[in-house]
mmCIF file of C-alpha atoms in Angstrom:
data_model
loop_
_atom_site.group_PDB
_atom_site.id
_atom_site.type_symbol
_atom_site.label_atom_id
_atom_site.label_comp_id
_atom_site.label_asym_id
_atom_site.label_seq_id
_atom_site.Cartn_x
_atom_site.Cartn_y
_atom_site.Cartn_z
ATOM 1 C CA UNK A 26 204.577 121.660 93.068
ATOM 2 C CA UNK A 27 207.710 123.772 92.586
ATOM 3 C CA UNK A 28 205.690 125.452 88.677
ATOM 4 C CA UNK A 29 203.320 127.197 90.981
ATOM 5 C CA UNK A 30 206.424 129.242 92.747
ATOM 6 C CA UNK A 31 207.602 132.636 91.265
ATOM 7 C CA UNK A 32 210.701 131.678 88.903
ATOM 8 C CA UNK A 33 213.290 133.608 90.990
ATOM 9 C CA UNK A 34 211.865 131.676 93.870
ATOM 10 C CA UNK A 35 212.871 127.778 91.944
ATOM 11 C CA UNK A 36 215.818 129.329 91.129
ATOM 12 C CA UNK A 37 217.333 130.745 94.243
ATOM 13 C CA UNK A 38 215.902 126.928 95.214
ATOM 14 C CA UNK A 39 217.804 125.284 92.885
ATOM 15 C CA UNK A 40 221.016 127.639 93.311
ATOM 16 C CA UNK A 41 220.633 126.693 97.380
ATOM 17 C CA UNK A 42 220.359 122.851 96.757
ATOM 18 C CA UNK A 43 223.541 122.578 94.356
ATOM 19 C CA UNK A 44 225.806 124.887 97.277
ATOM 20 C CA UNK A 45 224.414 122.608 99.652
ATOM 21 C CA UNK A 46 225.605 119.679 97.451
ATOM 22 C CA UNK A 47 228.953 121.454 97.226
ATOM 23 C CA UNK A 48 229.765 121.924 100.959
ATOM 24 C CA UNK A 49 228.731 118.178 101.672
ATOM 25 C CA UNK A 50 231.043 116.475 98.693
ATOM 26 C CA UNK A 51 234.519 116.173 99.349
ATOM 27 C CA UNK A 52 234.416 114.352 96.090
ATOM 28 C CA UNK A 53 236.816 116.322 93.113
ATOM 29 C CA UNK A 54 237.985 116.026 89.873
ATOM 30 C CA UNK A 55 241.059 117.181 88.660
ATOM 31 C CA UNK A 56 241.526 117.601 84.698
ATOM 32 C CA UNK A 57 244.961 118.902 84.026
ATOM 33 C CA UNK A 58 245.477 121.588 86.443
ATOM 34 C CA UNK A 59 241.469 122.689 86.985
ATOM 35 C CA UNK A 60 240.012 121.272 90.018
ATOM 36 C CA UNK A 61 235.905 120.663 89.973
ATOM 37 C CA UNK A 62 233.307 119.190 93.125
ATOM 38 C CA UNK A 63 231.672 116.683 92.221
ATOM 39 C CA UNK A 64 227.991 117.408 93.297
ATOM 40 C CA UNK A 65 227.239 113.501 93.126
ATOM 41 C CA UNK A 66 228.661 110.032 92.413
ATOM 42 C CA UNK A 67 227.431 106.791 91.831
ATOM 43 C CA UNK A 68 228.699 103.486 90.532
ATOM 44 C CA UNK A 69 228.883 104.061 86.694
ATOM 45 C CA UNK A 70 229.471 107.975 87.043
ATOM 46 C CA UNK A 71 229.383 111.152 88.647
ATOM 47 C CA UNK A 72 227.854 114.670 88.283
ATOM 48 C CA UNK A 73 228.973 117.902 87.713
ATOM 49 C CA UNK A 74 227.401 121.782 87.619
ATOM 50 C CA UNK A 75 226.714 122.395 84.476
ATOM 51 C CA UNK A 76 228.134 126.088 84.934
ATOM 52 C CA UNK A 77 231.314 125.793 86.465
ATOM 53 C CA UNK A 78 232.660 122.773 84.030
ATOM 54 C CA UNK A 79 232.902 122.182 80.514
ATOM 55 C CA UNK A 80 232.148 119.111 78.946
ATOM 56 C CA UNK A 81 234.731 116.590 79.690
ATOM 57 C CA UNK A 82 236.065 113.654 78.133
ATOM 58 C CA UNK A 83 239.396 111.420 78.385
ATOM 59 C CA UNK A 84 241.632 110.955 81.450
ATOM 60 C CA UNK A 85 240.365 112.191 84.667
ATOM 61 C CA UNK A 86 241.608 111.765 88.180
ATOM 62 C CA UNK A 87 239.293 111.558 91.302
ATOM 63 C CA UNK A 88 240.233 112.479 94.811
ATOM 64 C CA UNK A 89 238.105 112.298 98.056
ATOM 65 C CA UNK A 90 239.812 115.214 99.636
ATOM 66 C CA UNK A 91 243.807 114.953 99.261
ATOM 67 C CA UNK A 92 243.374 111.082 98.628
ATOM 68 C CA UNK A 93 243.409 110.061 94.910
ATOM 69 C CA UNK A 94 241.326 107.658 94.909
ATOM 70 C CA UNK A 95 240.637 106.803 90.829
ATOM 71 C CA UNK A 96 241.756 107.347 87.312
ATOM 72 C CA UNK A 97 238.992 107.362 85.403
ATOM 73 C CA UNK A 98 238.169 107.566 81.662
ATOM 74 C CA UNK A 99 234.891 109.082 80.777
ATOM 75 C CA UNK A 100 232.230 110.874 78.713
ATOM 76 C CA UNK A 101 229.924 113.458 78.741
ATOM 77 C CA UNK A 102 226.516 112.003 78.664
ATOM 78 C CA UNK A 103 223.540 114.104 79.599
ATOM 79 C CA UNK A 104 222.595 117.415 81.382
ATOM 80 C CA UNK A 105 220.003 117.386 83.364
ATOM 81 C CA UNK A 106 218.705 120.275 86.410
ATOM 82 C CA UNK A 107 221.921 122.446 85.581
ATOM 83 C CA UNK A 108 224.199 119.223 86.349
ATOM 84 C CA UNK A 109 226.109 117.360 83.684
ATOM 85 C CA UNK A 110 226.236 113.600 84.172
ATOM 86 C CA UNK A 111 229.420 111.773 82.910
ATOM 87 C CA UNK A 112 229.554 107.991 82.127
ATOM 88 C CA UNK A 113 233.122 106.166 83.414
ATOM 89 C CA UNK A 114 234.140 104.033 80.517
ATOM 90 C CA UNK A 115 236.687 102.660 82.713
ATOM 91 C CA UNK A 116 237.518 102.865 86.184
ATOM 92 C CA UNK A 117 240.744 102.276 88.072
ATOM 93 C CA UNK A 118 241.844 102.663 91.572
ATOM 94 C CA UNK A 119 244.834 104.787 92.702
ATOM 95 C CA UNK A 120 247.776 102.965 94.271
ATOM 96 C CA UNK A 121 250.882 104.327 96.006
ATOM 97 C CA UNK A 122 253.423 101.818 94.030
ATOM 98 C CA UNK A 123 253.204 100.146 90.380
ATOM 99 C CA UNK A 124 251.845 96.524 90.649
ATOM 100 C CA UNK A 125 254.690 94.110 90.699
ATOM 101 C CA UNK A 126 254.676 91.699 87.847
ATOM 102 C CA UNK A 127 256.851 89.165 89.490
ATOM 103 C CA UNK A 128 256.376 87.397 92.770
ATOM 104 C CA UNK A 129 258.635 88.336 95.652
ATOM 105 C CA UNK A 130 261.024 85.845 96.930
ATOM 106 C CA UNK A 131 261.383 85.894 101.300
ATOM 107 C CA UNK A 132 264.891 86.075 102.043
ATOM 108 C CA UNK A 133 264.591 86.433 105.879
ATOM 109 C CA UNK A 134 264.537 82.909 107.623
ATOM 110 C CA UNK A 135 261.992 81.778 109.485
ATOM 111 C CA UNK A 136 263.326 81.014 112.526
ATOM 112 C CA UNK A 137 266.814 80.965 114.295
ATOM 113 C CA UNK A 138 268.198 77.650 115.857
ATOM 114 C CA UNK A 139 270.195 79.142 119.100
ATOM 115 C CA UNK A 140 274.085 77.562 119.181
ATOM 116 C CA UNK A 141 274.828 74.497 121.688
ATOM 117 C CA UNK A 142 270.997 73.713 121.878
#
C-alpha cells in the first residue's frame, strides 16, 4: 500500500518510524568510545540504523540506560529498511564482581550459647 504514496511521502514515513524507535529504546551500544540506540533487540541480535553506524564486528557492550547489561560478540549480518541487523555469536551478562572460582568458607558462628545457662 505504501508504492502508491509519493516517495518523499514513504520516506518522511520511514524517517518518522525509526525516531519513534529511537525515543522508545533505552537500549545502546557502546563500541570503544561511540555510543549507538539500538532501534530493536531480540534474542539472537539486535538492530541498528543503517546511517548512523558502521558495520560492526568483535566486542561490544550493551547497556539499558546506565546499566551494562551484556558483553556481546557479534557480526554484521544483513541490512534491511535502512536498519542493519547484527547476529550475537556469544552473549554474556554484565556482573559487578569477577565470579569466584573457589567456594567461600562461613566464619561467623551460628549461634551464641549465653554464659551460666
Amino acid at each position: 500500500m505504501l508504492e502508491f504514496l509519493p516517495k518523499e511521502v514513504r520516506e518522511g514515513l520511514d524517517a518518522a518510524r525509526k525516531r519513534d524507535l529511537k525515543k522508545k529504546s533505552r537500549l545502546r551500544v557502546r563500541v570503544d568510545d561511540e555510543v549507538f540506540p539500538v532501534l530493536k533487540f531480540w534474542d539472537t541480535g539486535f538492530s541498528l540504523d543503517n546511517e548512523r553506524a558502521p558495520h560492526l564486528r568483535g566486542l561490544v557492550d550493551l547497556y539499558d540506560g546506565s546499566r551494562h547489561l551484556y558483553q556481546c560478540l557479534i557480526i554484521a549480518s544483513e541490512e534491511e529498511d535502512g536498519r542493519m541487523k547484527y547476529e550475537f555469536k556469544r552473549k554474556a551478562e554484565a556482573h559487578d564482581q569477577a565470579p569466584l572460582d573457589f567456594a567461600r568458607e562461613e566464619t561467623a558462628p551460628v549461634g551464641l550459647i549465653a554464659k551460666g545457662a
